[in-house]
């Protein structure tokens, strides 16, 4: 396969193509003279050794990324690790995996059946994080997963790609707050996720976020097409700590609210 450059660029190309609202927002910001800097890119997988966070991270390590903090959100059955590049202009990668043991046997069988479809060559791909969906499934299987976990259903429908891109508010000079940005997005006709509040997180937590609604996109399943929630665009403000460093944690507990946003059914 010919190289299309860094994995982060390829993640963006695919993200933009399948989520036109993100592309329009980025263009609107650029038209205002704002510099769009990606703080991080969120990727999702299942907690199965064959496609674990470590497996998905390998190609990023090959690009010079290094493993950083681990977060465990037990109430969401999520294991999360973030990866940083020595070049601070490169976005962090935030890779999360869903603990399958917390779900029903039918759910686990369905997910493992998807992963069983991957051959060794697929699992060894150096472009696995941008490989897209490498398995087939039916609409019934999608709905079965969605009934227990929107996260699992999203991974089943879209496979390996960016779940969200996150823009650093501090680099957007024409906005001085997330509130101003949220108002602008709404004026321009974009949906903003208001579950848990338009602005998620608290200044005390040093980190606040605003998210667009995930537009439904048509996905082809083995037995026909279904419109399902796609990806979202995230905006993040890191508040300076007293010693002047920007807080480097990547996800707040608003991960809870984030995952509710793409509730599909
Ligand atoms: Ni995020």
Coordinates of C-alpha atoms and ligand atoms in Angstrom, one line a residue:
X1 CA 0.0 0.0 0.0
X2 CA 1.3 3.4 -0.9
X3 CA 1.8 5.8 2.0
X4 CA -0.6 8.7 2.5
X5 CA 1.6 10.2 5.1
X6 CA 1.2 10.2 8.9
X7 CA -1.5 8.1 10.4
X8 CA -3.1 11.2 11.9
X9 CA -3.5 12.7 8.5
X10 CA -5.1 9.6 7.2
X11 CA -7.4 9.4 10.2
X12 CA -8.5 13.0 9.4
X13 CA -9.0 12.3 5.6
X14 CA -11.3 9.4 6.4
X15 CA -13.1 11.3 9.3
X16 CA -13.8 14.3 7.1
X17 CA -15.1 12.1 4.3
X18 CA -17.5 10.2 6.4
X19 CA -18.5 13.2 8.6
X20 CA -19.1 16.2 6.4
X21 CA -20.2 18.3 9.3
X22 CA -16.7 18.2 10.8
X23 CA -15.2 19.3 7.5
X24 CA -17.7 22.2 7.3
X25 CA -16.8 23.3 10.8
X26 CA -13.1 23.2 10.2
X27 CA -13.6 25.3 7.1
X28 CA -15.7 27.9 8.9
X29 CA -13.1 28.2 11.6
X30 CA -10.3 28.6 9.0
X31 CA -12.4 31.3 7.3
X32 CA -12.4 33.3 10.5
X33 CA -8.6 33.1 10.5
X34 CA -8.5 30.6 13.3
X35 CA -5.8 28.0 13.5
X36 CA -7.3 24.5 14.0
X37 CA -5.0 22.5 16.2
X38 CA -5.9 19.0 17.2
X39 CA -5.4 18.3 20.8
X40 CA -6.1 14.6 20.5
X41 CA -7.8 12.0 18.3
X42 CA -10.0 9.4 20.0
X43 CA -9.9 5.7 18.8
X44 CA -12.0 2.8 20.1
X45 CA -11.6 -0.9 20.1
X46 CA -12.8 -4.0 22.0
X47 CA -11.0 -5.4 25.1
X48 CA -9.8 -8.6 23.2
X49 CA -6.1 -9.4 23.1
X50 CA -6.2 -9.7 19.3
X51 CA -7.2 -6.0 18.9
X52 CA -6.3 -4.5 22.3
X53 CA -5.2 -1.0 22.9
X54 CA -1.6 -2.2 22.8
X55 CA -2.2 -3.8 19.4
X56 CA -3.8 -0.6 18.0
X57 CA -1.0 1.5 19.4
X58 CA 1.8 -0.3 17.7
X59 CA 1.7 1.6 14.4
X60 CA 1.7 4.9 16.4
X61 CA 4.8 3.7 18.3
X62 CA 6.3 3.2 14.9
X63 CA 5.8 6.9 14.2
X64 CA 7.6 7.9 17.4
X65 CA 4.6 8.1 19.8
X66 CA 5.2 7.0 23.3
X67 CA 2.7 5.5 25.8
X68 CA 1.6 7.8 28.5
X69 CA -1.2 7.7 31.1
X70 CA -3.7 4.9 31.7
X71 CA -7.3 5.6 32.8
X72 CA -9.9 3.1 33.9
X73 CA -13.5 4.1 33.9
X74 CA -15.0 1.1 35.7
X75 CA -18.6 2.4 35.5
X76 CA -18.3 2.5 31.7
X77 CA -16.2 -0.7 31.4
X78 CA -13.5 1.3 29.6
X79 CA -9.7 1.0 29.7
X80 CA -8.1 4.0 28.1
X81 CA -4.5 4.9 27.4
X82 CA -3.1 8.0 25.8
X83 CA 0.0 8.3 23.6
X84 CA 2.1 11.4 23.0
X85 CA 4.6 12.4 20.3
X86 CA 7.8 14.2 21.1
X87 CA 6.8 16.8 18.6
X88 CA 4.1 18.7 20.6
X89 CA 2.4 19.8 17.4
X90 CA 1.3 16.2 16.8
X91 CA -2.1 15.3 18.3
X92 CA -2.2 12.9 21.2
X93 CA -3.8 9.5 20.5
X94 CA -6.4 8.4 23.0
X95 CA -7.2 4.7 22.5
X96 CA -9.9 3.1 24.6
X97 CA -11.2 -0.5 24.8
X98 CA -14.5 -1.9 26.0
X99 CA -14.3 -4.6 28.6
X100 CA -16.4 -7.3 27.1
X101 CA -16.8 -9.4 30.2
X102 CA -19.3 -6.9 31.6
X103 CA -21.9 -7.8 28.9
X104 CA -24.2 -10.7 28.1
X105 CA -23.0 -14.0 26.5
X106 CA -24.9 -13.2 23.3
X107 CA -23.1 -9.8 23.2
X108 CA -19.7 -11.4 23.8
X109 CA -20.3 -14.1 21.2
X110 CA -21.3 -11.5 18.7
X111 CA -18.2 -9.3 19.3
X112 CA -15.8 -12.3 19.3
X113 CA -17.5 -13.5 16.1
X114 CA -16.6 -10.2 14.4
X115 CA -13.0 -10.4 15.6
X116 CA -12.8 -14.1 14.5
X117 CA -13.3 -12.8 10.9
X118 CA -9.8 -11.1 11.0
X119 CA -7.0 -13.1 9.6
X120 CA -3.4 -12.8 10.8
X121 CA -2.5 -10.5 7.9
X122 CA -5.2 -8.1 8.9
X123 CA -4.1 -8.0 12.5
X124 CA -0.5 -7.3 11.5
X125 CA -1.3 -4.4 9.3
X126 CA 0.8 -1.4 9.9
X127 CA -2.2 0.7 9.1
X128 CA -4.6 -1.1 11.4
X129 CA -5.8 2.1 13.1
X130 CA -7.1 3.4 9.7
X131 CA -8.2 0.1 8.2
X132 CA -11.9 0.7 8.7
X133 CA -14.3 -2.1 9.2
X134 CA -12.7 -5.5 8.6
X135 CA -15.7 -7.7 9.4
X136 CA -19.2 -8.1 8.3
X137 CA -22.3 -8.1 10.4
X138 CA -26.1 -7.9 10.1
X139 CA -28.4 -5.2 11.2
X140 CA -29.7 -7.6 13.8
X141 CA -26.3 -8.0 15.3
X142 CA -25.7 -4.2 15.3
X143 CA -29.0 -3.7 17.2
X144 CA -28.1 -6.5 19.6
X145 CA -24.9 -4.7 20.5
X146 CA -26.5 -1.3 20.5
X147 CA -29.1 -2.4 23.1
X148 CA -26.2 -3.1 25.5
X149 CA -23.6 -0.6 24.5
X150 CA -23.6 2.3 22.0
X151 CA -19.8 2.1 22.2
X152 CA -19.7 -1.5 21.1
X153 CA -22.2 -0.8 18.3
X154 CA -20.2 2.1 17.0
X155 CA -17.0 -0.1 16.8
X156 CA -19.0 -2.8 15.1
X157 CA -20.3 -0.4 12.5
X158 CA -17.2 1.6 11.7
X159 CA -14.2 -0.6 12.8
X160 CA -10.8 1.0 13.0
X161 CA -10.9 4.8 12.4
X162 CA -11.2 8.0 14.4
X163 CA -14.2 8.2 16.7
X164 CA -13.6 11.9 17.3
X165 CA -11.2 14.7 16.6
X166 CA -10.6 17.2 19.4
X167 CA -9.7 20.8 18.6
X168 CA -7.8 22.9 21.2
X169 CA -9.8 26.0 22.1
X170 CA -6.7 27.9 23.1
X171 CA -5.5 27.9 19.5
X172 CA -8.7 29.4 18.2
X173 CA -8.0 33.1 18.7
X174 CA -11.4 34.3 17.7
X175 CA -13.1 32.6 20.6
X176 CA -12.4 33.3 24.2
X177 CA -14.6 30.6 25.7
X178 CA -16.3 27.3 24.9
X179 CA -19.6 29.1 25.4
X180 CA -18.8 31.5 22.6
X181 CA -17.8 28.6 20.4
X182 CA -20.9 26.6 21.2
X183 CA -23.1 29.6 20.4
X184 CA -21.3 30.1 17.0
X185 CA -21.7 26.4 16.1
X186 CA -25.5 26.6 16.9
X187 CA -25.8 29.9 14.9
X188 CA -24.3 28.0 12.0
X189 CA -26.9 25.3 12.3
X190 CA -24.8 22.5 13.9
X191 CA -26.1 20.4 16.7
X192 CA -24.4 20.6 20.0
X193 CA -24.6 17.8 22.5
X194 CA -26.4 19.2 25.6
X195 CA -26.6 16.0 27.6
X196 CA -24.9 16.8 30.9
X197 CA -24.8 20.4 29.9
X198 CA -23.6 22.2 26.8
X199 CA -20.1 22.6 28.4
X200 CA -18.9 19.4 30.1
X201 CA -16.5 19.3 32.9
X202 CA -15.8 22.1 35.4
X203 CA -13.1 24.7 35.5
X204 CA -12.0 23.1 38.8
X205 CA -11.3 20.0 36.9
X206 CA -8.9 22.0 34.7
X207 CA -10.6 20.7 31.6
X208 CA -13.9 21.5 29.8
X209 CA -15.3 20.2 26.6
X210 CA -18.0 20.9 24.1
X211 CA -19.2 18.3 21.5
X212 CA -21.1 18.3 18.3
X213 CA -23.9 15.8 17.9
X214 CA -23.0 12.7 15.9
X215 CA -24.9 12.9 12.6
X216 CA -26.5 9.6 11.5
X217 CA -24.7 8.2 8.6
X218 CA -25.8 5.3 6.3
X219 CA -23.9 2.1 7.0
X220 CA -24.1 -1.0 4.9
X221 CA -24.7 -4.2 6.8
X222 CA -24.8 -7.8 5.4
X223 CA -28.6 -7.5 5.1
X224 CA -29.0 -3.9 4.0
X225 CA -28.3 -0.4 5.1
X226 CA -29.1 1.4 8.3
X227 CA -28.6 5.0 9.4
X228 CA -26.5 5.0 12.6
X229 CA -24.8 7.7 14.6
X230 CA -21.4 8.5 13.2
X231 CA -18.5 10.5 14.7
X232 CA -18.4 13.8 16.5
X233 CA -16.1 16.8 16.8
X234 CA -14.9 17.8 20.2
X235 CA -13.6 21.1 21.5
X236 CA -11.5 21.2 24.6
X237 CA -10.2 23.9 26.9
X238 CA -7.4 23.1 29.3
X239 CA -7.3 25.6 32.2
X240 CA -3.9 26.7 33.4
X241 CA -2.9 25.2 36.8
X242 CA -1.4 27.4 39.4
X243 CA 2.1 26.6 38.4
X244 CA 1.3 27.6 34.9
X245 CA 1.3 24.2 33.2
X246 CA -1.6 23.3 31.1
X247 CA -3.3 20.2 32.5
X248 CA -2.3 17.3 30.4
X249 CA -5.0 14.8 31.3
X250 CA -6.9 13.9 28.2
X251 CA -10.4 12.8 29.2
X252 CA -12.4 13.9 32.2
X253 CA -15.1 11.9 33.8
X254 CA -17.4 13.5 31.1
X255 CA -16.5 10.3 29.2
X256 CA -19.7 9.2 30.8
X257 CA -21.7 11.8 29.1
X258 CA -19.7 11.6 25.9
X259 CA -20.7 8.0 25.4
X260 CA -24.3 8.7 25.9
X261 CA -24.2 11.1 23.0
X262 CA -24.1 8.5 20.4
X263 CA -26.9 6.4 21.9
X264 CA -28.1 5.0 18.6
X265 CA -31.6 3.7 19.1
Ligands
LIG1 NI1 -11.8 13.1 23.5

